[in-house]
Short mmCIF file of C-alpha atoms in Angstrom, two decimals:
data_model
loop_
_atom_site.label_atom_id
_atom_site.label_comp_id
_atom_site.label_asym_id
_atom_site.label_seq_id
_atom_site.Cartn_x
_atom_site.Cartn_y
_atom_site.Cartn_z
CA MET I 46 84.21 70.92 108.23
CA ASN I 47 87.36 69.11 106.87
CA GLY I 48 88.16 64.88 107.79
CA LYS I 49 91.46 66.62 109.75
CA GLN I 50 89.06 69.05 111.68
CA LEU I 51 86.33 66.36 112.49
CA LYS I 52 88.58 64.07 113.73
CA ASN I 53 90.26 65.84 116.01
CA SER I 54 87.18 67.29 117.10
CA ILE I 55 86.31 63.48 117.24
CA LEU I 56 89.85 62.69 119.56
CA GLN I 57 89.02 65.85 121.66
CA TRP I 58 85.81 64.13 122.25
CA ALA I 59 87.34 60.74 123.70
CA ILE I 60 90.01 62.53 125.79
CA GLN I 61 87.46 65.41 127.95
CA GLY I 62 85.51 60.94 128.54
CA LYS I 63 82.01 62.93 125.79
CA LEU I 64 82.95 59.88 123.37
CA ILE I 65 81.42 56.69 125.37
CA PRO I 66 78.90 56.90 128.00
CA GLN I 67 80.82 56.81 131.27
CA ASP I 68 79.89 53.00 133.15
CA PRO I 69 79.77 53.91 137.00
CA ASN I 70 81.10 50.00 137.60
CA ASP I 71 84.20 50.64 135.47
CA GLU I 72 87.05 50.58 138.15
CA PRO I 73 88.31 53.75 138.59
CA VAL I 74 91.29 54.87 137.65
CA SER I 75 92.57 55.79 140.64
CA VAL I 76 93.54 52.15 141.36
CA LEU I 77 95.02 51.32 138.38
CA LEU I 78 97.07 54.24 139.27
CA GLU I 79 98.30 52.28 142.44
CA LYS I 80 99.16 49.26 140.53
CA ILE I 81 100.79 51.14 138.53
CA ARG I 82 102.90 52.97 141.68
CA VAL I 83 103.20 49.29 143.00
CA GLU I 84 104.58 47.66 140.15
CA LYS I 85 107.56 50.22 139.49
CA GLU I 86 108.59 49.74 143.29
CA ARG I 87 109.53 46.53 142.82
CA LEU I 88 111.39 47.50 139.39
CA ILE I 89 113.39 49.85 141.68
CA LYS I 90 114.25 47.12 143.51
CA GLU I 91 114.88 44.61 141.03
CA GLY I 92 117.39 47.60 140.01
CA LYS I 93 115.24 47.89 136.76
CA ILE I 94 114.46 50.91 136.54
CA LYS I 95 116.23 54.16 138.55
CA ARG I 96 113.22 55.67 140.76
CA ASP I 97 112.15 59.02 139.39
CA LYS I 98 113.30 62.09 142.16
CA LYS I 99 109.93 63.93 139.70
CA GLU I 100 107.38 61.36 140.85
CA SER I 101 103.65 63.19 141.15
CA ILE I 102 100.28 61.96 141.92
CA ILE I 103 97.86 65.24 141.46
CA TYR I 104 95.24 65.19 143.25
CA ARG I 105 91.23 66.78 144.16
CA GLY I 106 91.83 69.28 147.46
CA GLU I 107 88.92 70.12 149.42
CA ASP I 108 88.80 73.41 147.87
CA ASN I 109 88.01 71.85 144.64
CA SER I 110 91.41 73.37 142.96
CA TYR I 111 93.71 70.80 141.44
CA TYR I 112 97.53 70.08 143.80
CA GLU I 113 100.40 68.13 142.19
CA LYS I 114 102.48 66.70 145.50
CA ILE I 115 106.24 65.41 144.13
CA LEU I 116 106.40 61.94 146.02
CA ALA I 117 110.54 62.58 146.58
CA THR I 118 110.24 65.99 148.17
CA GLY I 119 106.92 66.53 149.11
CA LYS I 120 106.73 69.32 148.27
CA VAL I 121 102.94 70.02 146.82
CA LYS I 122 102.15 72.83 144.62
CA CYS I 123 98.98 74.29 143.08
CA ILE I 124 97.79 73.60 139.54
CA ASP I 125 94.50 74.75 138.05
CA ASP I 126 96.47 76.95 135.71
CA GLU I 127 97.35 73.39 133.74
CA ILE I 128 93.70 71.86 133.41
CA PRO I 129 92.38 72.39 130.58
CA PHE I 130 89.04 70.40 130.99
CA GLU I 131 86.59 69.06 133.43
CA ILE I 132 86.72 64.99 133.38
CA PRO I 133 84.78 62.48 134.83
CA ASN I 134 83.71 60.96 137.78
CA GLY I 135 87.01 57.52 137.87
CA TRP I 136 88.73 59.61 135.98
CA GLU I 137 92.14 60.96 136.83
CA TRP I 138 94.87 63.31 135.83
CA THR I 139 98.36 61.85 135.98
CA ARG I 140 102.35 62.88 134.03
CA ILE I 141 103.00 60.58 131.23
CA GLY I 142 105.90 60.28 132.71
CA SER I 143 103.97 58.72 135.83
CA VAL I 144 103.06 56.06 133.45
CA PHE I 145 105.18 54.74 131.29
CA ASN I 146 108.76 54.04 131.57
CA HIS I 147 110.70 55.90 129.44
CA ALA I 148 114.14 55.81 127.29
CA SER I 149 116.36 57.22 124.73
CA GLY I 150 117.93 55.65 121.94
CA LYS I 151 121.60 55.59 121.34
CA GLN I 152 123.50 58.62 119.82
CA GLN I 153 124.60 57.65 116.34
CA SER I 154 128.75 59.29 116.68
CA SER I 155 128.95 57.52 120.16
CA ASN I 156 131.48 54.01 120.33
CA LYS I 157 131.01 53.27 116.87
CA ASN I 158 133.26 50.61 117.50
CA ILE I 159 132.68 49.15 120.72
CA GLY I 160 129.89 46.05 120.68
CA THR I 161 128.28 44.55 118.01
CA PRO I 162 126.25 45.59 115.12
CA GLN I 163 122.83 45.79 115.52
CA LYS I 164 119.41 46.57 113.31
CA PHE I 165 118.02 50.20 114.42
CA ILE I 166 115.77 52.95 114.13
CA THR I 167 115.26 56.10 113.91
CA THR I 168 112.79 58.93 113.05
CA SER I 169 112.55 58.48 109.48
CA ASN I 170 111.35 54.77 110.13
CA LEU I 171 108.80 56.11 112.58
CA TYR I 172 105.03 57.81 111.27
CA TRP I 173 102.00 58.44 112.87
CA GLY I 174 100.66 54.32 113.48
CA TYR I 175 103.21 52.61 111.84
CA PHE I 176 106.96 51.94 110.72
CA ILE I 177 108.31 51.97 107.49
CA LEU I 178 111.61 49.02 107.34
CA ASP I 179 113.02 48.76 104.09
CA ASN I 180 115.54 51.53 105.21
CA VAL I 181 116.11 50.01 108.67
CA LYS I 182 120.70 50.88 109.95
CA ILE I 183 122.85 49.11 111.36
CA MET I 184 124.98 50.29 114.18
CA ASN I 185 127.10 48.90 116.87
CA PHE I 186 125.69 48.95 120.22
CA THR I 187 127.37 47.40 123.82
CA GLU I 188 125.20 44.60 125.60
CA GLU I 189 123.60 47.38 128.37
CA GLU I 190 123.39 50.10 125.14
CA ILE I 191 120.81 46.83 124.16
CA LYS I 192 119.10 47.28 127.52
CA ARG I 193 118.78 50.76 127.31
CA CYS I 194 118.36 51.65 124.22
CA SER I 195 115.70 48.90 122.48
CA ALA I 196 112.06 48.52 121.90
CA THR I 197 110.62 45.18 122.70
CA LYS I 198 106.86 44.61 121.75
CA GLY I 199 103.95 46.86 123.44
CA ASP I 200 106.56 49.97 123.54
CA LEU I 201 105.32 53.17 122.38
CA LEU I 202 107.50 54.88 120.88
CA VAL I 203 107.66 59.14 119.70
CA CYS I 204 109.72 61.29 117.69
CA GLU I 205 111.86 64.06 119.40
CA GLY I 206 112.92 67.03 116.81
CA GLY I 207 112.48 67.58 112.99
CA ALA I 208 108.97 68.36 111.73
CA GLY I 209 107.78 65.05 112.29
CA TYR I 210 108.39 65.87 115.62
CA GLY I 211 105.66 63.95 117.75
CA ARG I 212 105.57 60.67 115.84
CA SER I 213 103.86 58.16 117.44
CA ALA I 214 103.39 54.55 116.57
CA ILE I 215 103.06 51.20 118.87
CA TRP I 216 106.27 48.77 118.23
CA HIS I 217 103.89 45.34 117.67
CA PHE I 218 106.57 43.26 116.27
CA ASP I 219 107.67 40.00 117.94
CA TYR I 220 110.95 41.33 117.62
CA ASP I 221 113.26 44.08 119.69
CA ILE I 222 114.41 46.84 118.22
CA CYS I 223 117.60 49.09 118.64
CA LEU I 224 116.47 52.71 118.70
CA GLN I 225 119.03 56.10 117.63
CA ASN I 226 118.65 58.40 121.07
CA HIS I 227 116.16 61.08 118.91
CA VAL I 228 113.76 58.72 119.03
CA HIS I 229 111.64 58.03 122.27
CA ARG I 230 110.35 55.00 124.12
CA LEU I 231 107.46 54.76 126.47
CA ARG I 232 107.61 51.55 127.91
CA PRO I 233 104.05 50.92 130.17
CA TYR I 234 104.22 49.77 134.00
CA ILE I 235 100.33 48.45 132.76
CA ASN I 236 99.62 46.99 130.01
CA GLY I 237 96.79 48.14 127.68
CA ILE I 238 97.92 51.99 127.84
CA CYS I 239 99.40 52.82 124.53
CA GLU I 240 96.30 53.07 121.88
CA TYR I 241 94.70 55.60 124.57
CA VAL I 242 98.09 57.56 124.60
CA TYR I 243 98.58 57.45 121.35
CA TYR I 244 95.67 59.45 120.45
CA PHE I 245 96.25 61.92 122.68
CA ILE I 246 99.44 62.53 121.47
CA TYR I 247 98.30 63.03 118.20
CA LEU I 248 95.11 65.26 119.08
CA LEU I 249 98.39 67.58 120.82
CA LYS I 250 100.28 67.48 117.49
CA GLU I 251 97.47 68.11 115.78
CA SER I 252 96.53 71.56 117.84
CA ASN I 253 99.95 73.07 118.92
CA ASN I 254 100.22 71.88 121.81
CA LEU I 255 103.18 69.65 121.95
CA THR I 256 106.91 71.14 121.45
CA SER I 257 108.36 71.95 124.37
CA VAL I 258 108.64 75.45 125.37
CA GLY I 259 111.39 77.89 123.99
CA THR I 260 113.91 76.22 121.93
CA ALA I 261 114.81 77.22 118.51
CA MET I 262 113.55 74.43 116.13
CA PRO I 263 110.25 72.90 116.96
CA GLY I 264 110.77 69.95 118.48
CA LEU I 265 109.38 67.23 121.60
CA SER I 266 112.28 67.15 125.03
CA ALA I 267 112.98 63.68 127.49
CA ASN I 268 112.11 66.48 129.66
CA ARG I 269 108.12 67.76 127.89
CA LEU I 270 107.16 64.77 126.98
CA LYS I 271 107.17 63.10 130.80
CA GLY I 272 105.91 66.12 131.85
CA LEU I 273 102.85 65.50 129.69
CA LEU I 274 99.39 66.70 131.77
CA LEU I 275 97.66 62.94 130.63
CA PRO I 276 93.52 62.95 130.97
CA PHE I 277 93.85 58.63 132.53
CA PRO I 278 90.57 57.24 132.00
CA PRO I 279 89.74 53.97 133.88
CA LEU I 280 90.87 50.65 131.41
CA SER I 281 88.07 50.07 130.74
CA ALA I 282 87.36 52.78 129.20
CA GLN I 283 90.47 53.37 127.64
CA LYS I 284 89.45 50.45 125.95
CA ARG I 285 86.58 51.24 125.37
CA ILE I 286 87.28 54.78 123.43
CA VAL I 287 90.05 52.60 121.31
CA ALA I 288 87.41 50.49 120.01
CA GLN I 289 84.71 52.81 119.34
CA LEU I 290 87.40 55.45 117.69
CA GLY I 291 88.82 52.18 115.42
CA VAL I 292 85.07 52.25 114.42
CA LEU I 293 84.85 56.43 113.64
CA LEU I 294 88.09 56.85 112.26
CA PRO I 295 88.06 54.69 109.35
CA LEU I 296 84.90 56.77 108.02
CA ILE I 297 86.12 59.99 108.93
CA ALA I 298 89.00 59.19 106.88
CA LYS I 299 86.76 58.11 103.22
CA TYR I 300 84.80 61.80 104.56
CA SER I 301 88.34 63.19 104.21
CA ASP I 302 89.23 62.07 100.98
CA VAL I 303 85.01 62.63 99.63
CA GLN I 304 85.18 66.13 101.09
CA ASN I 305 88.79 66.32 99.22
CA SER I 306 87.69 65.86 95.69
CA LEU I 307 84.59 67.80 96.27
CA ASP I 308 87.05 70.93 97.34
CA LYS I 309 89.01 70.33 94.52
CA LEU I 310 86.14 69.30 91.76
CA ASN I 311 85.09 72.98 93.64
CA ILE I 312 87.70 74.47 92.19
CA THR I 313 87.76 72.86 88.97
CA ILE I 314 84.18 73.35 87.85
CA ASN I 315 84.92 77.11 89.05
CA ASP I 316 88.10 77.36 87.01
CA LYS I 317 86.42 75.48 84.34
CA LEU I 318 83.07 77.63 83.88
CA LYS I 319 85.17 81.04 84.06
CA LYS I 320 87.74 79.54 81.11
CA SER I 321 84.30 78.32 79.04
CA ILE I 322 82.49 81.37 79.81
CA LEU I 323 85.29 83.65 78.02
CA GLN I 324 85.70 80.71 75.75
CA GLU I 325 82.25 81.56 74.71
CA ALA I 326 83.10 85.69 75.19
CA ILE I 327 85.66 85.51 72.47
CA GLN I 328 83.89 84.04 70.13
CA GLY I 329 80.80 86.13 69.96
CA ARG I 330 78.71 83.80 71.52
CA LEU I 331 78.26 84.78 75.33
CA VAL I 332 76.15 88.39 73.77
CA SER I 333 73.93 88.65 70.98
CA GLN I 334 74.92 90.93 68.40
CA ASP I 335 73.82 93.87 67.42
CA PRO I 336 73.85 95.43 63.80
CA THR I 337 73.78 98.73 64.62
CA ASP I 338 77.32 98.73 66.44
CA GLU I 339 79.82 100.33 65.03
CA PRO I 340 81.99 98.28 63.64
CA ALA I 341 85.58 96.93 65.05
CA SER I 342 86.80 98.89 62.37
CA ILE I 343 86.39 101.68 62.80
CA LEU I 344 87.53 101.34 66.25
CA LEU I 345 91.23 100.41 65.09
CA GLU I 346 91.03 104.04 62.36
CA ARG I 347 90.28 104.87 65.76
CA ILE I 348 94.00 103.15 67.02
CA LYS I 349 96.29 103.97 64.29
CA ALA I 350 95.06 107.56 64.34
CA GLU I 351 96.11 107.28 68.50
CA LYS I 352 99.38 105.51 67.44
CA VAL I 353 100.69 108.89 65.22
CA ARG I 354 99.34 111.24 67.32
CA LEU I 355 101.54 109.29 70.03
CA VAL I 356 104.19 109.32 67.66
CA GLU I 357 103.53 113.11 66.95
CA ASP I 358 104.10 114.31 70.63
CA GLY I 359 107.00 111.81 70.93
CA VAL I 360 105.93 109.55 73.47
CA LEU I 361 106.06 106.55 71.11
CA LYS I 362 108.59 105.45 68.24
CA LYS I 363 108.22 105.17 64.53
CA LYS I 364 108.35 101.82 64.28
CA VAL I 365 104.45 101.37 66.16
CA LEU I 366 103.00 103.01 62.52
CA VAL I 367 104.26 99.47 61.26
CA SER I 368 101.83 97.67 61.39
CA SER I 369 98.65 94.72 60.00
CA THR I 370 95.36 94.04 58.40
CA ILE I 371 93.93 91.33 58.61
CA PHE I 372 91.05 91.15 56.14
CA LYS I 373 89.37 88.05 54.21
CA GLY I 374 89.71 87.70 50.58
CA GLU I 375 86.80 87.07 48.56
CA ASP I 376 88.26 83.86 48.55
CA ASN I 377 87.09 83.33 51.96
CA LYS I 378 90.70 82.84 52.92
CA TYR I 379 92.38 85.42 55.74
CA TYR I 380 94.91 87.56 54.59
CA GLU I 381 97.59 89.82 56.25
CA GLN I 382 98.70 92.79 54.99
CA VAL I 383 102.30 94.86 56.10
CA ASP I 384 103.11 97.03 54.08
CA SER I 385 102.72 95.63 50.27
CA THR I 386 103.31 92.39 51.05
CA ARG I 387 100.36 89.77 51.68
CA LEU I 388 100.34 86.71 53.46
CA ASP I 389 97.71 83.99 53.88
CA ILE I 390 97.18 83.14 57.08
CA SER I 391 93.80 80.96 57.49
CA GLU I 392 95.74 77.96 58.90
CA VAL I 393 96.55 79.86 62.11
CA ILE I 394 92.87 82.21 62.45
CA PRO I 395 91.20 79.75 65.37
CA PHE I 396 87.57 80.90 64.98
CA GLU I 397 85.67 82.46 62.12
CA GLU I 398 84.99 85.82 63.83
CA PRO I 399 80.82 87.65 63.41
CA ASN I 400 80.67 90.17 61.91
CA GLY I 401 81.41 93.21 63.01
CA TRP I 402 83.95 92.01 64.53
CA ARG I 403 88.05 92.08 63.13
CA TRP I 404 90.98 90.01 64.08
CA CYS I 405 94.69 92.22 64.79
CA ARG I 406 97.92 91.07 66.02
CA LEU I 407 98.27 92.31 70.17
CA LYS I 408 101.23 94.72 68.63
CA ASP I 409 98.92 96.95 66.90
CA ILE I 410 96.58 97.77 69.55
CA CYS I 411 99.15 97.40 72.54
CA SER I 412 102.40 98.56 74.04
CA ILE I 413 104.12 95.83 75.60
CA LEU I 414 106.41 97.55 77.96
CA THR I 415 109.08 95.54 80.14
CA GLY I 416 109.00 96.45 84.20
CA ALA I 417 112.07 98.00 86.08
CA THR I 418 115.15 95.92 86.06
CA PHE I 419 117.66 97.47 89.48
CA LYS I 420 120.75 96.34 90.82
CA LYS I 421 119.66 94.59 93.70
CA GLU I 422 121.26 97.40 96.69
CA ASP I 423 118.87 100.09 95.10
CA ALA I 424 115.81 98.01 96.40
CA THR I 425 114.50 98.24 99.89
CA MET I 426 111.50 97.25 102.09
CA ASN I 427 111.12 100.44 103.63
CA GLY I 428 107.94 101.49 101.67
CA ILE I 429 109.93 104.90 100.23
CA GLY I 430 109.98 105.77 96.61
CA ILE I 431 108.36 103.57 93.95
CA ARG I 432 106.83 99.80 94.50
CA VAL I 433 108.01 97.00 92.11
CA TRP I 434 105.46 94.63 91.75
CA ARG I 435 106.34 91.42 90.72
CA GLY I 436 104.41 87.88 89.66
CA GLY I 437 103.61 87.16 94.08
CA ASN I 438 101.61 90.13 93.50
CA ILE I 439 99.25 89.53 90.15
CA LEU I 440 96.54 87.17 91.03
CA PRO I 441 94.11 86.38 87.98
CA PHE I 442 91.35 89.58 87.33
CA ALA I 443 93.05 90.89 91.02
CA LEU I 444 96.45 92.72 91.86
CA ILE I 445 97.51 93.29 95.62
CA ASN I 446 100.34 94.97 97.62
CA LYS I 447 101.83 92.32 99.24
CA PRO I 448 104.40 92.48 103.09
CA ASP I 449 107.90 91.61 100.93
CA ASP I 450 106.89 94.07 98.05
CA LEU I 451 110.42 95.97 97.05
CA TYR I 452 110.83 100.00 96.68
CA LEU I 453 113.34 101.77 94.30
CA PRO I 454 114.29 105.76 94.42
CA ASN I 455 112.23 107.53 91.60
CA GLU I 456 115.32 107.83 89.91
CA LYS I 457 115.62 104.75 89.91
CA VAL I 458 112.25 104.53 87.90
CA LYS I 459 110.85 105.43 84.01
CA ASP I 460 108.19 107.53 83.80
CA ASN I 461 107.40 105.81 81.02
CA ILE I 462 106.80 102.24 82.82
CA LEU I 463 105.15 103.90 86.03
CA LEU I 464 101.48 102.29 85.45
CA LYS I 465 99.30 103.67 84.51
CA LYS I 466 94.44 103.90 84.59
CA ASN I 467 93.97 100.76 81.76
CA ASP I 468 97.72 98.22 81.66
CA ILE I 469 96.99 95.14 81.71
CA VAL I 470 100.50 93.76 83.39
CA THR I 471 100.92 89.87 83.76
CA PRO I 472 104.42 87.32 84.64
CA ALA I 473 106.78 87.47 82.25
CA VAL I 474 108.66 84.37 83.05
CA THR I 475 106.31 82.09 85.03
CA SER I 476 105.29 77.94 85.89
CA LEU I 477 103.12 76.68 83.55
CA GLU I 478 99.69 76.60 84.77
CA ASN I 479 100.00 80.30 85.80
CA ILE I 480 100.57 80.70 82.45
CA GLY I 481 97.75 83.45 81.48
CA LYS I 482 97.21 84.89 85.23
CA MET I 483 96.88 88.59 84.12
CA ALA I 484 95.79 92.08 85.99
CA ARG I 485 94.47 95.13 85.27
CA THR I 486 94.66 98.33 86.72
CA GLU I 487 92.16 100.59 87.45
CA TYR I 488 93.67 103.90 87.74
CA ASP I 489 97.03 105.87 87.62
CA MET I 490 99.94 105.21 90.40
CA PRO I 491 102.35 107.34 89.70
CA HIS I 492 104.30 105.32 92.36
CA THR I 493 104.13 102.04 91.10
CA THR I 494 105.45 99.65 88.31
CA VAL I 495 106.56 96.25 87.51
CA GLY I 496 109.93 94.22 87.53
CA GLY I 497 112.00 92.94 85.47
CA PHE I 498 110.42 89.88 85.03
CA VAL I 499 106.79 91.64 84.25
CA PHE I 500 105.24 92.79 80.99
CA ILE I 501 102.58 95.41 80.85
CA ILE I 502 99.99 95.55 78.58
CA ARG I 503 99.32 99.16 77.64
CA PRO I 504 96.86 99.62 74.89
CA PHE I 505 97.47 102.46 72.00
CA PHE I 506 93.83 104.15 72.74
CA SER I 507 92.93 104.15 76.42
CA VAL I 508 89.74 103.41 77.09
CA ASP I 509 87.65 101.06 79.95
CA THR I 510 85.70 99.05 77.60
CA LEU I 511 88.60 97.61 76.03
CA SER I 512 90.95 97.18 78.60
CA GLN I 513 88.54 95.33 80.72
CA TYR I 514 87.41 93.45 77.20
CA LEU I 515 91.27 93.03 76.76
CA LEU I 516 92.12 92.15 80.16
CA ASN I 517 89.03 89.14 79.67
CA LEU I 518 90.45 88.35 75.64
CA LEU I 519 94.02 87.84 77.21
CA SER I 520 92.44 85.62 80.02
CA SER I 521 90.65 83.42 78.05
CA PRO I 522 91.93 79.31 76.51
CA ILE I 523 93.10 80.31 73.87
CA LEU I 524 95.59 83.23 74.60
CA ILE I 525 96.74 80.95 77.22
CA GLU I 526 97.12 77.97 75.18
CA TYR I 527 98.95 80.52 72.57
CA MET I 528 101.44 82.41 75.23
CA LYS I 529 102.18 78.01 76.09
CA THR I 530 103.32 77.51 72.38
CA ILE I 531 105.14 79.98 71.76
CA THR I 532 107.58 79.63 74.96
CA ASN I 533 109.36 77.05 73.29
CA LYS I 534 110.23 75.47 77.08
CA SER I 535 109.12 72.29 76.51
CA GLY I 536 110.00 69.90 79.84
CA GLN I 537 111.12 73.07 81.68
CA ALA I 538 109.65 74.22 85.45
CA PHE I 539 109.12 78.05 84.48
CA TYR I 540 107.76 79.31 81.19
CA ASN I 541 109.75 82.93 79.55
CA ILE I 542 106.31 83.65 77.36
CA GLY I 543 109.22 86.57 75.20
CA LYS I 544 107.92 89.84 74.33
CA GLU I 545 107.90 89.83 70.47
CA ARG I 546 106.36 86.82 69.93
CA LEU I 547 103.20 87.69 72.70
CA GLY I 548 102.70 90.63 70.08
CA GLN I 549 102.17 88.69 67.88
CA ALA I 550 98.77 87.24 69.44
CA LEU I 551 96.02 86.81 67.79
CA LEU I 552 93.45 88.88 68.99
CA PRO I 553 89.83 89.10 68.14
CA ILE I 554 88.34 92.28 67.74
CA PRO I 555 84.10 93.23 68.37
CA PRO I 556 82.12 97.41 68.32
CA LEU I 557 83.81 99.11 71.45
CA ALA I 558 79.36 98.02 71.39
CA GLU I 559 79.93 94.63 72.12
CA GLN I 560 82.80 94.89 74.18
CA GLU I 561 80.68 96.50 76.46
CA ARG I 562 78.42 93.93 76.20
CA ILE I 563 80.21 91.13 76.89
CA VAL I 564 81.80 92.40 79.93
CA GLU I 565 79.42 92.78 82.06
CA LYS I 566 78.37 90.31 81.09
CA VAL I 567 81.34 88.31 82.20
CA SER I 568 81.22 90.17 85.48
CA GLN I 569 77.78 89.62 86.60
CA THR I 570 78.48 85.50 85.71
CA PHE I 571 80.97 85.59 87.43
CA ASP I 572 79.49 87.09 90.06
CA LYS I 573 77.47 83.70 90.27
CA ILE I 574 80.72 81.42 90.67
CA LYS I 575 81.12 80.55 93.89
CA VAL I 576 84.58 80.70 94.55
#
């Protein structure tokens, strides 16, 4: 249970009367409600408020059902379907409009040149339990508007609309403040009830039971607010509930902070563990070397032979035959031989590979293909044709279908970019934290391709072990850091990796038999890491 869930549970117990023991000596809330009705009658007679035509009383009948009586008309209806839970003896159900005098603020666009300038607050000043008053605005208010559209100390203010609808706080300052029309003012007829009702409104918002029904935008209308069904305890019980919440909620806040830190730590640890495992794997430290393994140099020769065959079959162009050979010279330096040119690349080799391993460039063992580019009008979401996977379909080590996947007509997609078994896909344009996000196809997918901002990395020699090892290698910190350096867009929100530069990535290639051991060990270890 996280901090938010625990807080909501505590508040739920509070409004159900389960947070504190009930005291039979408490004055029943029916007495408090009668005092409120007397106070309202006094204010009506003095002309300070108008009689509410929807004023009601809620009671339990002899048949054990709940009924609501509208005082102005005498109309009675059963409201059993509205009652969400049983309340303790001495409590009553009532409407918020029955225990508070409601008012709204002034509309900002009205009567701008009438009245005197007054400070007023809007929903941007009102938050859960507090106010931010460093940006208070000024608008003209008449004397009548000041009386009708202002808050005084002890009033409960509630946001009407927008994303923050329902946000509430008690105006605790010693001066009055005018209100904008999107702020509800709840003025208690009896002091001491605002704190409990504040927590009640907070719980309704958190449990999605506050918004007005039938509105296009989320919000809290005056009628909805005044009509909220309130489980109302005796005043002394309210004070004990509020006091207990004052003790518990700071502890829950600390628990929430610790839980959030722990969750973040777990995610970070898992990520770091996986990266560490991959780094160990590609440096030859995750599994032992076997001197009887066929060396990687033979695997690279097989890949060259396969490229020749693919060129002869017309699958690849001749330019792929121009490749480099990386080797260690007698002087213990690393060299790259391309035709008759030999370059010293010792400074860019990140570590010394184990015996039997070889360094190579990504472009020498894989094709790098760009996905389909298309006109907007050619794409549909009707599920017919070729599915187009985009960056959002690619998770680390996994590919997913999404409801908003696009489809292109078959004739709009070239055959060579239809996904094949052992392809590795990665976003070509991505955010910094998603660089290195890779996934592999485990079977031919003749009805799926990728979009133009995704690369297909296709091994020339299509065997499961090599493809699985390359996925681990390309997802490792050494390759991720390389991809960060080739973007050349410091400070930008998104990064273009670049196909040509990606092809220059240096890869440590083990013997094929060792690749198989590495892939198996990585899989076993990842399974043990709690996600």
